[in-house]
Short mmCIF file of C-alpha atoms in Angstrom, two decimals:
data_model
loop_
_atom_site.label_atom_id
_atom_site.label_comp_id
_atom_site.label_asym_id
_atom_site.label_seq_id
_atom_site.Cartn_x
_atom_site.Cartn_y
_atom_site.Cartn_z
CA UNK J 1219 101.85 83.38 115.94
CA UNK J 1220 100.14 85.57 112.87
CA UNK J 1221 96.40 84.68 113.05
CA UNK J 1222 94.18 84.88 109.77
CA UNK J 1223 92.55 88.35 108.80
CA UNK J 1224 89.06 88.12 110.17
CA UNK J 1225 86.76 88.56 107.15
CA UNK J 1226 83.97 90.68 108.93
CA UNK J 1227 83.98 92.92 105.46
CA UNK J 1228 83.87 91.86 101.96
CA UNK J 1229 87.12 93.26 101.24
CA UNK J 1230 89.69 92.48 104.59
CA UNK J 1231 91.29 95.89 105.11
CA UNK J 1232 95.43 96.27 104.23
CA UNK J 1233 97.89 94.52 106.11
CA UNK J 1234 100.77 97.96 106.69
CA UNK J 1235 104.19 96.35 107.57
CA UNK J 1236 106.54 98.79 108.56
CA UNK J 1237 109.84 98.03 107.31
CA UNK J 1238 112.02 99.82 110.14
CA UNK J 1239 112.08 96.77 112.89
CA UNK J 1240 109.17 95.15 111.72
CA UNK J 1241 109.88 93.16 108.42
CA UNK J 1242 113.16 93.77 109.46
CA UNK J 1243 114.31 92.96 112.50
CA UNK J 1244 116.57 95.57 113.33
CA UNK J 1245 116.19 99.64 112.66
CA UNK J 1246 118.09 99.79 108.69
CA UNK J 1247 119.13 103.54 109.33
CA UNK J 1248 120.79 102.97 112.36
CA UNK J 1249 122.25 99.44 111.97
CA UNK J 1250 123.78 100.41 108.66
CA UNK J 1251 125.34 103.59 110.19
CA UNK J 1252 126.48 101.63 112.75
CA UNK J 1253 128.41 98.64 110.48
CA UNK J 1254 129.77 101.33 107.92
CA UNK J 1255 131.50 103.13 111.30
CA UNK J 1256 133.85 100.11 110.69
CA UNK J 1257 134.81 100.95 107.02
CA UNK J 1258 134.19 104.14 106.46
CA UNK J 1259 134.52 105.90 109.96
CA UNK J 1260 134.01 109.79 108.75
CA UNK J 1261 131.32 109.62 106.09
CA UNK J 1262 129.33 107.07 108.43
CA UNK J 1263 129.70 109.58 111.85
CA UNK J 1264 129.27 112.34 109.92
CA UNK J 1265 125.84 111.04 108.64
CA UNK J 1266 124.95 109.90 112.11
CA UNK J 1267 125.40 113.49 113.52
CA UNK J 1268 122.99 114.64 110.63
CA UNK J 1269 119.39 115.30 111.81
CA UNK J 1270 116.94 111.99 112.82
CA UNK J 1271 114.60 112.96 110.30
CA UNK J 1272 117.29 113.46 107.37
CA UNK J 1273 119.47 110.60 108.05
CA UNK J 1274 117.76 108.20 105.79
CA UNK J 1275 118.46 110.54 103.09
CA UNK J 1276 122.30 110.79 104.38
CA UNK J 1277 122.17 106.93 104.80
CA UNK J 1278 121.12 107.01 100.96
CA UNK J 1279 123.86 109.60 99.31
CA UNK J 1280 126.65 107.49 101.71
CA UNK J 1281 125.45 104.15 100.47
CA UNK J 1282 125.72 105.79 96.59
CA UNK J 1283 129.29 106.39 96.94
CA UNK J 1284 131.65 103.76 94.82
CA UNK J 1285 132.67 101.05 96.74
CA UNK J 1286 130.53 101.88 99.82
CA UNK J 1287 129.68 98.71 101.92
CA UNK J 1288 126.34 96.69 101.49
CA UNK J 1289 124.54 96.39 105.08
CA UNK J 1290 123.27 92.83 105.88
CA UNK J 1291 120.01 93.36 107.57
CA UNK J 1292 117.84 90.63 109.05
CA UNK J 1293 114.53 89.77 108.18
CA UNK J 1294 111.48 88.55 110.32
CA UNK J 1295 109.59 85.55 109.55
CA UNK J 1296 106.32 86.23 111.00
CA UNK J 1297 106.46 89.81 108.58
CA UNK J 1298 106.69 87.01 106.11
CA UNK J 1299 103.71 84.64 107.37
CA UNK J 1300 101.92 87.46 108.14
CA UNK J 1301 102.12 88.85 104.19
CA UNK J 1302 101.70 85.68 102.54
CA UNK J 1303 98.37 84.99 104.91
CA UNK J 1304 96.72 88.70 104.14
CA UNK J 1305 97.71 88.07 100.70
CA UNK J 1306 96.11 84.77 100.66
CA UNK J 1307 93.01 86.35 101.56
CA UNK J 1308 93.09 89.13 98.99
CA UNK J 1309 94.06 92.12 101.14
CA UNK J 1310 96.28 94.54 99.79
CA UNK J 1311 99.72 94.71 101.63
CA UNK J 1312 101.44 98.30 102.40
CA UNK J 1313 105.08 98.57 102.77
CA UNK J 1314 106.41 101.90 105.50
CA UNK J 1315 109.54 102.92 106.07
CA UNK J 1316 111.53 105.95 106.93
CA UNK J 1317 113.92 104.55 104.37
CA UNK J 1318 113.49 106.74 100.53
CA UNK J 1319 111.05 105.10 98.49
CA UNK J 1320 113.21 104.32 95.68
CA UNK J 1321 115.27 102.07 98.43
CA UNK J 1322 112.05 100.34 99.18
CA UNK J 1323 111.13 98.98 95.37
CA UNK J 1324 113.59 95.98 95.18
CA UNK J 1325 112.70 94.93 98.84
CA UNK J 1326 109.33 94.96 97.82
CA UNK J 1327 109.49 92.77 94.31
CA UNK J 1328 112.22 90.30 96.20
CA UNK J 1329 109.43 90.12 99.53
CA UNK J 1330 105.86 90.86 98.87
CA UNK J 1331 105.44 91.37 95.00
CA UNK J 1332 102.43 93.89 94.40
CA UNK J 1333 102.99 95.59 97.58
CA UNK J 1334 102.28 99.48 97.72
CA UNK J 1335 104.97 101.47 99.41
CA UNK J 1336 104.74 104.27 101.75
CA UNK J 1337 108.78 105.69 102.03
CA UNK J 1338 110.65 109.05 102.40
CA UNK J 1339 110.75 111.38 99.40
CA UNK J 1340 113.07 114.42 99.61
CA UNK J 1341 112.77 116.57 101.01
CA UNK J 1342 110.08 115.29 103.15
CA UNK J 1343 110.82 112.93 105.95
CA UNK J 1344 108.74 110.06 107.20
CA UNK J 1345 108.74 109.86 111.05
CA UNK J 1346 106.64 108.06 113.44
CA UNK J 1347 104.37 110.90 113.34
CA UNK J 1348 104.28 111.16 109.49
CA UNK J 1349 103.74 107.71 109.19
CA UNK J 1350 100.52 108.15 111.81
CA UNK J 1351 99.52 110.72 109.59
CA UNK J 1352 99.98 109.47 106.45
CA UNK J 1353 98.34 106.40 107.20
CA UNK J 1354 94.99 108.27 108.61
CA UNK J 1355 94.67 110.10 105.97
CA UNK J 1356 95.05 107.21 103.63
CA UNK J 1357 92.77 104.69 105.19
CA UNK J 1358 91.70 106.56 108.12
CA UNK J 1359 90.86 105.42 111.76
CA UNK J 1360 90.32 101.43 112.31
CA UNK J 1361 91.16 101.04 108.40
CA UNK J 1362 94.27 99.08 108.38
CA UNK J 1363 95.95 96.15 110.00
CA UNK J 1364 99.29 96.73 111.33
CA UNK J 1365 102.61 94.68 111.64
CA UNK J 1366 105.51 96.70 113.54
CA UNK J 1367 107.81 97.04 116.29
CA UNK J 1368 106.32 98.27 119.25
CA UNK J 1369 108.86 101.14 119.87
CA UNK J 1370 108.42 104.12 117.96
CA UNK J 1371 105.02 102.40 116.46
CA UNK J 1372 102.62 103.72 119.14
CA UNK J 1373 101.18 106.71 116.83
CA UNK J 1374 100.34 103.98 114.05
CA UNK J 1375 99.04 101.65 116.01
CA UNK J 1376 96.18 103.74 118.45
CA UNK J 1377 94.86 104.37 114.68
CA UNK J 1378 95.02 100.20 113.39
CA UNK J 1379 92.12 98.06 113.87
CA UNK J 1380 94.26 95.13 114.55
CA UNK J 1381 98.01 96.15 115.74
CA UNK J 1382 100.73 92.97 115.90
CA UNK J 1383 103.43 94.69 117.39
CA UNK J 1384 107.22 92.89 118.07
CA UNK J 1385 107.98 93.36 121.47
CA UNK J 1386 105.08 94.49 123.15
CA UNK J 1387 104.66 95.19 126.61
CA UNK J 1388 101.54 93.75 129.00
CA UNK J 1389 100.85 97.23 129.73
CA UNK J 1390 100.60 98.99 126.76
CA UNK J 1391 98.65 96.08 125.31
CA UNK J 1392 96.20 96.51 127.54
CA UNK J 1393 96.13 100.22 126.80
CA UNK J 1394 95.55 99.91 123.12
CA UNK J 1395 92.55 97.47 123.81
CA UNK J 1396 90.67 99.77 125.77
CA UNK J 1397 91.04 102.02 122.91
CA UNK J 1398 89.45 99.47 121.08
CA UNK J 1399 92.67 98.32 119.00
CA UNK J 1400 93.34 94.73 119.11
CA UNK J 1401 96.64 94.26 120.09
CA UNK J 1402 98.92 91.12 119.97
CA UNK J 1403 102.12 90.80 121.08
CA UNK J 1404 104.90 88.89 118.86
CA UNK J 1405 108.39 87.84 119.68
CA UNK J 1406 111.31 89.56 119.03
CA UNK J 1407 113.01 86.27 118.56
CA UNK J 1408 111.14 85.65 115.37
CA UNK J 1409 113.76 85.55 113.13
CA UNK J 1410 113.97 83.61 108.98
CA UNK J 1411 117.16 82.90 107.50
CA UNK J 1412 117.07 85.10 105.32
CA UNK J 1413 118.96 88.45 105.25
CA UNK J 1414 119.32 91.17 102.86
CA UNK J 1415 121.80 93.81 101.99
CA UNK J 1416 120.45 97.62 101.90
CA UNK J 1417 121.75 99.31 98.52
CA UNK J 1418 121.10 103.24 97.35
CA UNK J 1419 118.26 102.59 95.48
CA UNK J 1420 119.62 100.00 93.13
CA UNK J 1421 118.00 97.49 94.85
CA UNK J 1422 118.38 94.55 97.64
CA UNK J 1423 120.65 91.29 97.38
CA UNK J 1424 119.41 88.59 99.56
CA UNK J 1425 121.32 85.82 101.29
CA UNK J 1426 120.60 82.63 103.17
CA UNK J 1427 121.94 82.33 106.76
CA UNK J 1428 125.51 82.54 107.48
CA UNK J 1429 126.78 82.32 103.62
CA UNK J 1430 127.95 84.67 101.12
CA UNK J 1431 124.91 85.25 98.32
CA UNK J 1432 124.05 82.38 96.36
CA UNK J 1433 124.08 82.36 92.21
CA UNK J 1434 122.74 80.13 89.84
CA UNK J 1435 125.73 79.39 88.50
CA UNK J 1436 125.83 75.46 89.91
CA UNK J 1437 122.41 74.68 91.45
CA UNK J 1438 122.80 72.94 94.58
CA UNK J 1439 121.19 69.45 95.74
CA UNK J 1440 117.52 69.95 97.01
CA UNK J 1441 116.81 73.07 95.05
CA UNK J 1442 113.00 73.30 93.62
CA UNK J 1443 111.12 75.65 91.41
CA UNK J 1444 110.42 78.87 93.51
CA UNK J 1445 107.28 79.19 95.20
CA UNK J 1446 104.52 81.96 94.76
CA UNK J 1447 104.22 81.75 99.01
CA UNK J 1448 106.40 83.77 100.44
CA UNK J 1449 105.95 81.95 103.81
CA UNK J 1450 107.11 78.53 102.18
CA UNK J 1451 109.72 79.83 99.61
CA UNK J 1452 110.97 83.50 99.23
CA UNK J 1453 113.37 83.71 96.80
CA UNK J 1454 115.14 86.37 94.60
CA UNK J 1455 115.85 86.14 90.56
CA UNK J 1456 119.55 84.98 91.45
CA UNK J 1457 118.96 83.34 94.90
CA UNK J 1458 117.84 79.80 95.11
CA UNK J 1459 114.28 78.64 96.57
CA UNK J 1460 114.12 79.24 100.14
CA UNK J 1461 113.60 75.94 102.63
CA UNK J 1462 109.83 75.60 103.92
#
């Protein structure tokens, strides 16, 4: 469980989420390369063979093609508690991803309105070492709060005062404290019902469990005004109020 930011400044420092495995419960890159081997066989292996750091940018151009397949990616609820709690105390939440920023926008209006993203431009990659990097140089050592996935995320999190990292091990936990981080481990079962579908920078659909996307074409029963809290109620423009 997501504990409260502790307010030992007068402003709490940003809550970074990164996107790949940690709002998301699954790596988008890969996953989506992986579903669209079923439709699209060439394009998707031949964007798979491209180089790590350029596939998000392959990923992109394939997904831009007419009539290229959506990916359904999972999301994480404790990303989501954990955004609408920092938020609720008036931190400022970052979005990362290797993902291109303009594939990042939607996520972030549909998610965590407000949020400031940190994504791939071309030609420049975002690795876990760029992300390190970028993130030091932004808010420096011991400046930022981190939500991720504890592989790949090891760079980010030596420089977080507070890492919350999916899938943690005892040992490396116990590394980053003595390095003064505090480190908390969080399930990788953590899982919402909500899932959304990766577009080419036009955006993200979201659906609700196992169903095709909802419209507001005939409201159902039990429907409410949408909620402002993303951890009772996150909800997109055509999507209807999320269950609490």
């Amino acid at each position: 469980m997501v504990q409260p930011p502790r307010l030992i400044r007068s402003t709490p420092p940003p809550l970074v989420v990164d996107v790949d495995g940690g709002l998301l419960a699954c790596d988008p890159v890969r996953t989506a390369l992986r579903d669209m081997l079923q439709l699209r066989p060439g394009a998707a292996l031949a964007a798979s063979r491209s180089a790590p750091d350029t596939r998000p940018f392959a990923l992109q151009a394939l997904l831009a093609k007419p009539g290229a397949p959506l990916p359904r990616l999972p999301v994480r609820r404790v990303a989501l508690d954990a955004i609408a709690l920092w938020t609720r105390f008036g931190a400022p939440v970052v979005l990362i991803s290797k993902l291109p920023e303009d594939m990042l926008a939607h996520l972030r209006d549909t998610l965590c309105p407000g949020a400031r993203l940190f994504g791939a431009r071309p030609p420049r990659p975002l690795n876990a070492s760029g992300k390190a990097e970028l993130l030091c140089a932004v808010f420096g050592s011991r400046g930022f709060d981190l939500l991720a996935d504890a592989k790949g995320a090891d760079a980010c999190a030596r420089l977080a005062r507070r890492a919350m990292l999916v899938g943690l091990a005892l040992q490396n936990k116990r590394r980053l404290l003595t390095m003064g981080v505090q480190a908390t481990a969080l399930s990788p079962e953590n899982r919402s019902e909500q899932y959304v579908r990766l577009r080419a920078g036009a955006g993200w659909t979201v659906e609700w469990g196992q169903g095709a996307p909802e419209t507001d074409a005939v409201p159902r029963p039990g429907t409410r005004l949408p909620s402002r809290d993303v951890s009772a109620a996150v909800h997109s423009r055509r999507g209807r109020a999320g269950r609490s």
